[in-house]
XYZ file of C-alpha atoms in Angstrom:
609
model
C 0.000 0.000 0.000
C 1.372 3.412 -0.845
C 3.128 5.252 2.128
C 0.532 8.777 3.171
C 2.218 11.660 2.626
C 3.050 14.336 5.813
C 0.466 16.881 4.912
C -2.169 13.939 3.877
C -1.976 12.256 6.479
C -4.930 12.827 8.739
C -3.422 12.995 12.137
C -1.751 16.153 10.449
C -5.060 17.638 8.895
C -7.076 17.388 12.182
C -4.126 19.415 13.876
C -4.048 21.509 11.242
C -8.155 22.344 11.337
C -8.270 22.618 14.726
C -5.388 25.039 14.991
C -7.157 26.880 12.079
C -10.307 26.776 14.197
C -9.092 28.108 17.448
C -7.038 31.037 15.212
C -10.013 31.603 13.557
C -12.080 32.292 16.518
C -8.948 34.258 18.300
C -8.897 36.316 15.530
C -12.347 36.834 15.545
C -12.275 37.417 19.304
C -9.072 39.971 18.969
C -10.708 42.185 16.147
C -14.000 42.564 17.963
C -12.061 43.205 21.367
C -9.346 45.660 19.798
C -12.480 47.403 17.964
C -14.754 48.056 20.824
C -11.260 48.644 23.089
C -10.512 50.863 20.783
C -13.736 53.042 20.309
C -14.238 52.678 24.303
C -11.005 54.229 24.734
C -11.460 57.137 22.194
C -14.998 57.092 23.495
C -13.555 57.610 27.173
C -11.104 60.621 25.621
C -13.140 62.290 23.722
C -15.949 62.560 26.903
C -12.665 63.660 28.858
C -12.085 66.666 26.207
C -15.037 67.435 26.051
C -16.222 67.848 29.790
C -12.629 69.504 29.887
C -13.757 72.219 27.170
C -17.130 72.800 28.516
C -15.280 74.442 31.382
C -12.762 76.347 29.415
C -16.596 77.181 26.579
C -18.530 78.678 29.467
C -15.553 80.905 30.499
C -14.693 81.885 26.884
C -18.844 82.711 26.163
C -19.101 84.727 29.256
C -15.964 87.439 28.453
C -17.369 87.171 24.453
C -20.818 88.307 25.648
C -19.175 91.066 28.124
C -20.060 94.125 28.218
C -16.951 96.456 27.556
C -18.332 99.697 27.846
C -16.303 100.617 30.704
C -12.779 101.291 30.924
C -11.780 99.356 33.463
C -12.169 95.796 31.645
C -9.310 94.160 29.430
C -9.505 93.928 26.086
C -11.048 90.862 24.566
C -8.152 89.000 23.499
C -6.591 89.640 26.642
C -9.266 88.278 28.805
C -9.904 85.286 26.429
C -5.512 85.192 26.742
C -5.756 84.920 30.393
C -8.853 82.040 30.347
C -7.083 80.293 28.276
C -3.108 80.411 29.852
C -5.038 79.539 33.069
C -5.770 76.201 31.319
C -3.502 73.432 31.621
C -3.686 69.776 30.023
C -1.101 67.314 29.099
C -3.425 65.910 26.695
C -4.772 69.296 24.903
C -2.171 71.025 22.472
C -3.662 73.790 21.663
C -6.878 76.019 21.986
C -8.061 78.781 19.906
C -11.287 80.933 20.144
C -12.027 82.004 16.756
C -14.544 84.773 16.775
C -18.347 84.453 14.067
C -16.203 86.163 10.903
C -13.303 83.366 11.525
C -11.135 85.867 13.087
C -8.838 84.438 15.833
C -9.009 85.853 18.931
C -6.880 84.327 20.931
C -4.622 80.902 21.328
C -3.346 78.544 23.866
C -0.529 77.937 22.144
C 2.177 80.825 22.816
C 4.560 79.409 19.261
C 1.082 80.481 17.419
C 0.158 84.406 19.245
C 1.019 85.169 15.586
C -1.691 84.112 14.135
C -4.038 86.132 16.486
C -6.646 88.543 14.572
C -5.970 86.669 11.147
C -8.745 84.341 9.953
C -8.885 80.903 10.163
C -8.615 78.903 7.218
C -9.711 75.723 8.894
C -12.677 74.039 6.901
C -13.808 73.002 10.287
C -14.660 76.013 11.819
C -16.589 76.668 8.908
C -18.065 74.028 8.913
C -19.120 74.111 12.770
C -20.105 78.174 12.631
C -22.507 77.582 9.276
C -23.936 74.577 10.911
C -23.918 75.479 14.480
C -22.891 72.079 15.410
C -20.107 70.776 16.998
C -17.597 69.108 14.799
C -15.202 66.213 15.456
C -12.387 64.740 13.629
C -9.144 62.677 13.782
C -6.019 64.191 11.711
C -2.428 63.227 11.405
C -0.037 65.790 11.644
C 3.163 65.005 9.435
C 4.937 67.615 11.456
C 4.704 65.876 14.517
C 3.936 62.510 13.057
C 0.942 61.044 15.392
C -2.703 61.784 15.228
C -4.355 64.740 16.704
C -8.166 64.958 17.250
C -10.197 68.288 15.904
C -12.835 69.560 17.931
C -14.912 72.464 17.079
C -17.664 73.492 19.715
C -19.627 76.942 18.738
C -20.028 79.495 21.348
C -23.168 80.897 21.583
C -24.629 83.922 23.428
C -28.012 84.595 25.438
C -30.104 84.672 22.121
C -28.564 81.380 20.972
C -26.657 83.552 18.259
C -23.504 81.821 17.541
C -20.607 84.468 18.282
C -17.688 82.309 17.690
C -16.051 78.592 17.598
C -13.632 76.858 20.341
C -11.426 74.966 18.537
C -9.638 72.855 20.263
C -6.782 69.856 19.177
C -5.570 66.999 21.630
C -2.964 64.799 21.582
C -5.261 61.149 20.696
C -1.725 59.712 19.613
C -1.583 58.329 23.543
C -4.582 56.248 22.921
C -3.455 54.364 20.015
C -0.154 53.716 22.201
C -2.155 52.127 24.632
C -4.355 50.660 21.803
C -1.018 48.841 20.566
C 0.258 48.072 23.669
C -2.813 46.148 24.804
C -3.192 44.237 21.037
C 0.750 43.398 21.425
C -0.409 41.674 25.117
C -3.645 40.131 22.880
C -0.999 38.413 20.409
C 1.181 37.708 22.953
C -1.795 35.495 24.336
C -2.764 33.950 21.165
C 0.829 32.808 20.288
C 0.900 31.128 23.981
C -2.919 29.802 23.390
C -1.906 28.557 19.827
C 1.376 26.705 21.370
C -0.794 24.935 24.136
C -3.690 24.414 21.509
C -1.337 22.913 19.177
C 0.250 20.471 21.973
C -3.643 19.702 23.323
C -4.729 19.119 19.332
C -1.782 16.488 18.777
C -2.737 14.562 21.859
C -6.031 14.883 20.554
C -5.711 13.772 17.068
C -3.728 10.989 18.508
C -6.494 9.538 20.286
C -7.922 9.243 16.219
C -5.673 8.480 14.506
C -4.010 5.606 16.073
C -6.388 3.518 15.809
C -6.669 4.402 12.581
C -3.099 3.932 12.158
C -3.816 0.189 13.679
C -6.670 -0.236 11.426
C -4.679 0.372 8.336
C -1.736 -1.725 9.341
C -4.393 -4.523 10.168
C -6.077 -3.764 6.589
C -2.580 -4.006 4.918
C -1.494 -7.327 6.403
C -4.992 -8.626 5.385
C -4.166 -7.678 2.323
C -1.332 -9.863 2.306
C -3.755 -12.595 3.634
C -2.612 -12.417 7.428
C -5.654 -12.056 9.544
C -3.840 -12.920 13.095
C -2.899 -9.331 13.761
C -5.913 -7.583 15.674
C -6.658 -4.019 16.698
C -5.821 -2.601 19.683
C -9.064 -1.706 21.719
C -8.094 2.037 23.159
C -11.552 2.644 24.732
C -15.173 2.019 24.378
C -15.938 5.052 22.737
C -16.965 5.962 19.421
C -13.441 4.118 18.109
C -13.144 1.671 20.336
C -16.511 0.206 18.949
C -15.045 0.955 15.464
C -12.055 -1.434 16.300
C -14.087 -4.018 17.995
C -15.835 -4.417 14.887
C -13.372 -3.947 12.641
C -12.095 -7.053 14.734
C -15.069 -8.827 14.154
C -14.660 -8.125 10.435
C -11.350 -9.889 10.509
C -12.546 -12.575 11.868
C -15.254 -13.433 9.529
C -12.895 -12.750 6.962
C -10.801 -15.093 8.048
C -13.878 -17.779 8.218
C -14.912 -16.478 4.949
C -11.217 -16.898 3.523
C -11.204 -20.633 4.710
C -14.375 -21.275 3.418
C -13.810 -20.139 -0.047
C -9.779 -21.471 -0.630
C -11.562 -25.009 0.712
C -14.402 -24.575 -2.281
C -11.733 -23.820 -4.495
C -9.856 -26.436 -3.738
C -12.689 -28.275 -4.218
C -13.964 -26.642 -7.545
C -10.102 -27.383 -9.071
C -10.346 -30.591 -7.916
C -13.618 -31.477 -9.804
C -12.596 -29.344 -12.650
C -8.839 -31.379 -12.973
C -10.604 -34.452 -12.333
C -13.467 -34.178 -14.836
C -12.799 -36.021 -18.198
C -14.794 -33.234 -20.359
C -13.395 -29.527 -20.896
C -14.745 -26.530 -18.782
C -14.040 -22.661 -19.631
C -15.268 -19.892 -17.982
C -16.004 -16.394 -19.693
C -16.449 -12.718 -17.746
C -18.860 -11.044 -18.227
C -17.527 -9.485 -21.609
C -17.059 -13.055 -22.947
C -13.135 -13.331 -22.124
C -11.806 -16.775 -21.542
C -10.853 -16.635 -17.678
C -10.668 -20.572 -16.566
C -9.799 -23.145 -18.331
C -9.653 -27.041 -16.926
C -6.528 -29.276 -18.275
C -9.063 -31.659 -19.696
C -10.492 -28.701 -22.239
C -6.703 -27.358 -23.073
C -5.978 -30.812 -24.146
C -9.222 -31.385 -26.470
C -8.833 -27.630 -27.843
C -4.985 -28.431 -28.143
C -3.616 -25.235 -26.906
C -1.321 -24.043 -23.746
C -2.997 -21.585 -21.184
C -1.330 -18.824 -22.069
C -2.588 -19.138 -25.685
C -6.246 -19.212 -24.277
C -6.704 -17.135 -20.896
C -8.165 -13.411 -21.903
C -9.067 -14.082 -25.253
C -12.610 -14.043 -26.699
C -13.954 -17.454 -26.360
C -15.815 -17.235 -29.877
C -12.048 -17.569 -31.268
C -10.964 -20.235 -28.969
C -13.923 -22.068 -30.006
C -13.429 -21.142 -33.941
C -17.203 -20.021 -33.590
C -16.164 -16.438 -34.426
C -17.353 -16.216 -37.931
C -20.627 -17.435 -37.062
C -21.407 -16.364 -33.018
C -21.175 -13.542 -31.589
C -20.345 -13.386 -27.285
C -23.931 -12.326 -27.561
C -24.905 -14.911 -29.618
C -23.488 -17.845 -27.814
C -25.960 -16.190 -24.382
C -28.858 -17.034 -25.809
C -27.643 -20.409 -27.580
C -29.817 -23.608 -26.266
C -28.711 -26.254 -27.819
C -24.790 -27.868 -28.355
C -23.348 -26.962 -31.089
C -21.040 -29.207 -32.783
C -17.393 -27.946 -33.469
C -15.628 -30.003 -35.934
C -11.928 -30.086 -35.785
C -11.501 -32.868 -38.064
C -8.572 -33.070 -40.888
C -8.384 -35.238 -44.060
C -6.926 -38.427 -42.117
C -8.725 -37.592 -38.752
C -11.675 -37.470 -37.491
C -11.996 -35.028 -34.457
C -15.266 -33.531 -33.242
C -16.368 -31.776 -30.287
C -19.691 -31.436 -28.850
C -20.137 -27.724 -26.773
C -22.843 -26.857 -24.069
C -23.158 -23.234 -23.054
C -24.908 -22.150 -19.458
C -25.419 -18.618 -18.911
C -24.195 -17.004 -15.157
C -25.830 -14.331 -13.897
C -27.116 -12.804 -10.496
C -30.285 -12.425 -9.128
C -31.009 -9.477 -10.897
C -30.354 -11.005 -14.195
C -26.997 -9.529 -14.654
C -24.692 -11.767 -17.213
C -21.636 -12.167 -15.347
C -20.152 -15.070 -17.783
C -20.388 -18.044 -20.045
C -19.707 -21.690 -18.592
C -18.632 -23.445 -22.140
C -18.803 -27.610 -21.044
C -16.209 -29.855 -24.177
C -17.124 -33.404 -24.791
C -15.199 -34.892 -27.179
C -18.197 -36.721 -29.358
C -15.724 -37.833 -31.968
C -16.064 -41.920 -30.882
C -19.960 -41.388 -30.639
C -20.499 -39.183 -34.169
C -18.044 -42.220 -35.555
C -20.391 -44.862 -34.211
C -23.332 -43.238 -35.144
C -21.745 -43.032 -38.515
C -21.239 -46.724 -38.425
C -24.245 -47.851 -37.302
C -26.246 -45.677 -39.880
C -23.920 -47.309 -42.502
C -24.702 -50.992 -40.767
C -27.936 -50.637 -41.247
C -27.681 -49.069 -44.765
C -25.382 -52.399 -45.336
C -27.641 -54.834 -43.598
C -30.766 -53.599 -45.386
C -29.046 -53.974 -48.522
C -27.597 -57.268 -47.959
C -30.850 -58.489 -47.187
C -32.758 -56.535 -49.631
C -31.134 -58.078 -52.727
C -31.522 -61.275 -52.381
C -34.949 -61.042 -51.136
C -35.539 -58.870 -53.843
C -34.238 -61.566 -56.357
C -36.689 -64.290 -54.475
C -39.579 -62.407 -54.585
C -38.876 -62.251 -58.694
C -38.901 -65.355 -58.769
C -42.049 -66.714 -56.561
C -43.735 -63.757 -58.174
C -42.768 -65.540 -61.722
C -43.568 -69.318 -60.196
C -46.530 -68.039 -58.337
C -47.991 -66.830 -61.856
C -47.665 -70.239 -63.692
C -43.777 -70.552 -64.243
C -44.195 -73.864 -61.296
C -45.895 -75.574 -64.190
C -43.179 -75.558 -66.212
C -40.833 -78.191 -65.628
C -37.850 -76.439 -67.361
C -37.538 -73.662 -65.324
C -39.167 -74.334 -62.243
C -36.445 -76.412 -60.517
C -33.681 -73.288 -61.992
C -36.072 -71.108 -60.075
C -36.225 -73.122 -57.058
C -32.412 -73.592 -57.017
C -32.110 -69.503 -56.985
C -34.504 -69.171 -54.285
C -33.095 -71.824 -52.199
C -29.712 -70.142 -53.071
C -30.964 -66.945 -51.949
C -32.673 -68.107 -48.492
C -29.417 -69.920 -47.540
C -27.380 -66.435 -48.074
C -29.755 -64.513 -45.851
C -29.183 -67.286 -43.209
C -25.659 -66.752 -43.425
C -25.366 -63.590 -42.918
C -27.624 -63.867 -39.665
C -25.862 -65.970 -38.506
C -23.183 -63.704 -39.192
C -24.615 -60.905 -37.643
C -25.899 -63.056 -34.514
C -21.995 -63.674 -34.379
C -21.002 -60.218 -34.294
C -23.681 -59.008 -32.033
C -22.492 -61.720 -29.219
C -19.045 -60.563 -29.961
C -20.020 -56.653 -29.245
C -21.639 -57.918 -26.224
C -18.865 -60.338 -25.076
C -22.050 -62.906 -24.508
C -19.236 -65.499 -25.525
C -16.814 -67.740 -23.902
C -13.544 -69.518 -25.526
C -13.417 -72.733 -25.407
C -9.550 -73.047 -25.106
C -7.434 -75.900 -25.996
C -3.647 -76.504 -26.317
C -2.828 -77.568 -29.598
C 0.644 -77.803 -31.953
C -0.514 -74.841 -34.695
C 1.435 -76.075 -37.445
C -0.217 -78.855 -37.893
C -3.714 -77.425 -36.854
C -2.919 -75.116 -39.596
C -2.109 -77.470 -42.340
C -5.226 -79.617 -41.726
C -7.057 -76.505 -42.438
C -5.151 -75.738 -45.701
C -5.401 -78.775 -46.505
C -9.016 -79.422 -46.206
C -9.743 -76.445 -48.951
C -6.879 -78.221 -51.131
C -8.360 -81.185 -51.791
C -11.836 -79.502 -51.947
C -10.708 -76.813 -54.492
C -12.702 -76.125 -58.213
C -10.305 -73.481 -59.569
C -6.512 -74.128 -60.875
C -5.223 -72.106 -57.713
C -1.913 -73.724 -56.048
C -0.841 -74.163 -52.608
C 2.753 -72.737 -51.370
C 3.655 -73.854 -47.637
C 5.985 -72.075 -45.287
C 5.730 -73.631 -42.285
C 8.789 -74.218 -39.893
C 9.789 -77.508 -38.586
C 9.261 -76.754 -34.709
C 6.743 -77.669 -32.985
C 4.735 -73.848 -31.882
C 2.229 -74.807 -29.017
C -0.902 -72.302 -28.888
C -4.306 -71.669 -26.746
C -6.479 -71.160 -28.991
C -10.289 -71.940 -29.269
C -10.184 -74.310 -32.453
C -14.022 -74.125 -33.596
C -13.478 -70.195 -33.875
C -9.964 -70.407 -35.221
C -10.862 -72.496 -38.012
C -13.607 -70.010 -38.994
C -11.258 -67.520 -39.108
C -8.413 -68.812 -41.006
C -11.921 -70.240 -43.161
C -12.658 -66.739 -44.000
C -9.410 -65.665 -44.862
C -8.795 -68.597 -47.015
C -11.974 -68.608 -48.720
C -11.198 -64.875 -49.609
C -7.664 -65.652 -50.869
C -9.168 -68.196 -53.525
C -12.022 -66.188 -54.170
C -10.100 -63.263 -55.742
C -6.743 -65.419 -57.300
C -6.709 -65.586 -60.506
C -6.647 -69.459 -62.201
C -3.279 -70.371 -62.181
C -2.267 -67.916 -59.081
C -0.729 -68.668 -56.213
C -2.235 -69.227 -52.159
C 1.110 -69.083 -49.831
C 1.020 -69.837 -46.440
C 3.321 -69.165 -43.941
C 4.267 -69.001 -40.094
C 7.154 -67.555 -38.247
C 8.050 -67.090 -34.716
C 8.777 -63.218 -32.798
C 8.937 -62.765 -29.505
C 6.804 -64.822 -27.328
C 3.998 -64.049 -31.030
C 3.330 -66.181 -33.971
C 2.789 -64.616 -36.812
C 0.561 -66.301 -39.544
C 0.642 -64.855 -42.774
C -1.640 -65.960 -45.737
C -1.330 -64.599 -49.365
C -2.859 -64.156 -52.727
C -1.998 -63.031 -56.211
C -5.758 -61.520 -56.560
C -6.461 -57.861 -57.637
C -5.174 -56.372 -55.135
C -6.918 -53.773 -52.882
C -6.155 -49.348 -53.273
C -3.584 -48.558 -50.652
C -6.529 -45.787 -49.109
C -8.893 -49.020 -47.994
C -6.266 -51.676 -46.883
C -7.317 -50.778 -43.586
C -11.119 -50.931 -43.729
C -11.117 -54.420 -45.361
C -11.841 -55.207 -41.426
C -14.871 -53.466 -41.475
C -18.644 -54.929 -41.429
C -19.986 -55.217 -44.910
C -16.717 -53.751 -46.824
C -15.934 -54.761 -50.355
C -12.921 -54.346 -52.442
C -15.248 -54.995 -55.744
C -18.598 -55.236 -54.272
C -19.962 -56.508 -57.432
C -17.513 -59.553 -57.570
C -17.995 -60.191 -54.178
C -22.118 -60.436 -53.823
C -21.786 -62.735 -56.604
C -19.840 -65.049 -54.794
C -21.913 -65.205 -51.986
C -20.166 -63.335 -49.758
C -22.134 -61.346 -46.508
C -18.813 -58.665 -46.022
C -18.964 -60.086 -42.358
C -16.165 -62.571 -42.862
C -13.079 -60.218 -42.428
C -14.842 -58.512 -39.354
C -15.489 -61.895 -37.169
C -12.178 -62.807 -37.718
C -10.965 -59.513 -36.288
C -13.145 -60.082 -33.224
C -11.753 -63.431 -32.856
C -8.232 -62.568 -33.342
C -8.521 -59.755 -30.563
C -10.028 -62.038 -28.304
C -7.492 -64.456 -28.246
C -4.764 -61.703 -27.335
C -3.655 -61.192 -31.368
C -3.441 -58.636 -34.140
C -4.942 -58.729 -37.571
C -3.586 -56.614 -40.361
C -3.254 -56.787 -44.388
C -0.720 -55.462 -46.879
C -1.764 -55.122 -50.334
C -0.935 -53.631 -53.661
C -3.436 -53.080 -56.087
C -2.915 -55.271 -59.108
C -0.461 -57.768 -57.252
C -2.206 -59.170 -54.652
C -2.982 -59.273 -50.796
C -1.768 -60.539 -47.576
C -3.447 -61.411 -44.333
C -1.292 -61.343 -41.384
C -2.468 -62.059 -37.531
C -0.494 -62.853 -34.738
C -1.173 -65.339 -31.592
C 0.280 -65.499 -28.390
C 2.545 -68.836 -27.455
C 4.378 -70.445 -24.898
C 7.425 -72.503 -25.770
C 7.329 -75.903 -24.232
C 10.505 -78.203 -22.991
C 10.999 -81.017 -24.960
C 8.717 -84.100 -24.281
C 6.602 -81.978 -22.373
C 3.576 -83.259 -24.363
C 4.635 -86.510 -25.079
């Protein structure tokens, strides 16, 4: 998991809010307190002037509104002179009485006695005479550098006539001072608030964090599949509840965990043990499980197959879409099959979805149906053969009673002819019954051999022998037998047919004047029996189905010799069941050869004596 950075981390964030917090509300505290501080304190001066200058205004309007007639009183500006010398404030600079045509009359301030009996230019004594209102400012003097305060108060007389102005400036600078002095104190105690705050938040967002911390190991080491670690329990608040459960989660998870690696377990078990093919799709059709068993019928590695569409892997994609292949019902046959072999697989597709109908996947089930479409095959061919078979020569009979049923039994010529064909014709459907009944105990195994010990070469030349002396054709006999005795268990009743068959087919297709070699030779603990002809041969493309039920090099030549097409095939059965092989070489135009083996003991001498 990727390491939280300093200022993302959240122990750092809560800190940082709550220091943000409590410096919000200090500074929200400090502005309000140095604002009303600040307007109490001017609030407080300016009362102080002002009760200050009433005094100094009520001495001022009584020598303006004095009568001078006499000679005894000062002059004006020496009376208003001696008010205003008799006043004496630290915190007033300067005060001037300024007369109704803006006249000075006199001044506090002995650097300005110059300026006595010009007019004022002050916009504020304007101001305060045309208005008859007192007027009130703060102004910074660059001079001095610190802020002064303006007051203006109009004098008036008995009649409420305004006569003049008392302007007066004071020295507010000392209030700020203080102002400063007491905001330096304020941010003195909101640096040492914000230090403690700080120290109190990190022991705070410690009692949050680490059990978040613990909870994030703990969900990292699941991760990694370890659910032994557990979270510490710090209390039973709020987060100790959190970690309890979070506990609790970890334990199910763990149950959970077991649970589903034992059902995998499971699930690969059945899937490697099953003999047909399983894949697994997502939901967008992608090949994402595969069993060994479907790898091997598909004949591709996993890495060839896993995350790729499973229309391709299925060679379906010309004619299916993912979509298409959802709503499929039925199998669908996928032939794989090349010019020498046959190879076909049989699909089933099962939709997976949840509850909601949601198509999570494709489960694609592989059987290989090769063996089954080839016995189908054969068994639609057997009973194309088998109706045949039977149909021509009942076909012929029925000719033929139709013909003597119609008069022809009255005629003494042809009558017996057609008797002879019908009786021909009945015996050839009872041989190949009887064929057929053979084969059908064979596929069932509803037989038993009735073994024997017997010396083969001379059980073998009885046969040949037998057909030699019994022989219509000029056909000649060429042995190859060796002069050891070669002891075999064999059943003789179903040996003889077999070695009948093949003989009987060796002198049906040599030519007059051919050759019929027999031979026998020794390999291993085998014999091998070979019988040969100098017929017509059979392609090189059918050698091998000569074995088969009902085959027929020339199957014209061969119905009219009587022949069922069964002979071949019961003497494979045979052969097998007596432990052998049966096989043929050929070469069309020169002839064929049978070969089987048989499985022998050699004996000591005089053991069968």
């Amino acid at each position: 998991m990727q390491k939280v950075g300093f200022f993302r981390s959240i122990h750092v964030k809560f800190v940082l809010i709550y220091i943000m917090l409590i410096l919000v509300a200090m500074q929200i505290i400090g502005l309000y307190f140095a604002r009303e501080l600040e307007q109490t304190l001017k609030d407080n001066f300016t009362t102080s002037v002002r009760d200050r200058m009433n005094l100094v205004e009520f001495s001022v309007r009584e020598e303006m509104i004095k009568d001078r007639s006499t000679t005894d009183d000062p002059p004006l500006e020496q009376s208003l002179w001696n008010v205003l010398s008799g006043f004496n404030s630290e915190d007033i600079n300067e005060i001037r009485v300024i007369d109704a045509k803006y006249r000075i009359l006199a001044t506090s301030e002995l650097g300005n006695q110059s300026l006595v009996g010009q007019r004022s230019m002050e916009d504020s004594v304007r101001r305060s005479i045309s208005s008859e209102t007192v007027y009130e400012n703060i102004n910074y003097d660059p001079t001095k550098r610190e802020r002064v305060m303006v007051l203006v108060t109009p004098i008036k007389n008995n009649n409420l006539e305004v006569v003049g102005t008392l302007y007066v400036t004071a020295n507010i600078e000392k209030v700020f001072k203080q102002i400063n002095e007491i905001n330096q104190i304020l941010a003195g105690g909101v640096a040492v608030s914000l230090t403690i705050t700080i120290i109190i938040g990190i022991f705070i967002a410690r009692t949050f964090t680490r059990p978040i911390s613990d909870m994030r190991r703990q969900a990292q080491a699941m991760a990694q599949g370890n659910f032994s670690r557990k979270v510490h329990v710090y209390g039973n608040d709020e987060m100790g509840q959190l970690a309890i459960a979070f506990n609790h989660l970890t334990n199910q998870l763990q149950e959970s965990q077991s649970t589903t690696e034992s059902e995998q377990r499971k699930l690969a078990s059945v899937l490697e043990n099953m003999t047909d093919g399983v894949i697994s799709t997502d939901r967008k059709g992608r090949v994402s499980l595969i069993n060994d068993s479907a790898l091997m019928m598909l004949r591709m590695t996993r890495d060839l197959v896993l995350n790729r569409p499973i229309a391709s892997i299925l060679g379906l994609e010309q004619e299916y879409t993912f979509e298409d292949l959802i709503q499929v019902k039925d199998s669908i046959a996928l032939d794989f099959s090349t010019e020498k072999v046959p190879y076909i697989l049989r699909a089933t597709f099962s939709v997976t979805q949840r509850e909601t109908g949601f198509v999570n996947g494709l489960i694609v089930v592989l059987h290989d149906n090769t063996e089954q479409e080839k016995i189908d095959m054969e068994r639609r061919e057997f009973v194309s053969n088998v109706s045949h078979e039977l149909r021509t020569p009942l076909t012929t009979m029925r000719s033929y009673l139709d013909a003597l049923a119609e008069g022809a039994w009255k005629n003494e010529e042809i009558a017996p002819s057609f008797l002879r064909v019908t009786q021909t014709e009945t015996e050839r459907m009872i041989r190949l019954v009887n064929d057929l009944l053979k084969l059908s105990r064979m596929d069932s195994k509803e037989y038993e051999l009735n073994t024997e010990w017997v010396e083969f070469n001379h059980f073998f030349n009885s046969i040949i022998e037998r057909f030699e002396f019994s022989k219509s054709q000029n056909v000649h006999f060429k042995r190859l037998l060796p002069s050891e005795d070669l002891f075999v268990e064999i059943d003789t009743d179903k040996m003889t047919q077999v070695i009948d068959n093949i003989i009987s087919n060796a002198l049906k297709y040599s030519p007059d004047g051919g050759d019929v070699r027999f031979g026998v030779t020794t390999s291993g603990t085998f014999i091998k029996v070979m019988i040969s002809d100098d017929g017509m041969g059979i392609p090189q493309a059918n050698v091998n189905r000569i074995f088969d039920r009902f085959y027929r090099a020339d199957r014209a030549r061969s119905r009219a010799m009587g022949g069922t097409g069964l002979g071949l095939a019961i003497a494979k059965e045979m052969i097998i069941a007596h432990g052998g092989e049966i096989w043929a070489e050929s070469e069309e135009g020169k002839g064929t050869t049978i070969f089987f083996t048989l499985p022998f003991e050699q004996q000591e001498e005089g053991e069968w004596d």
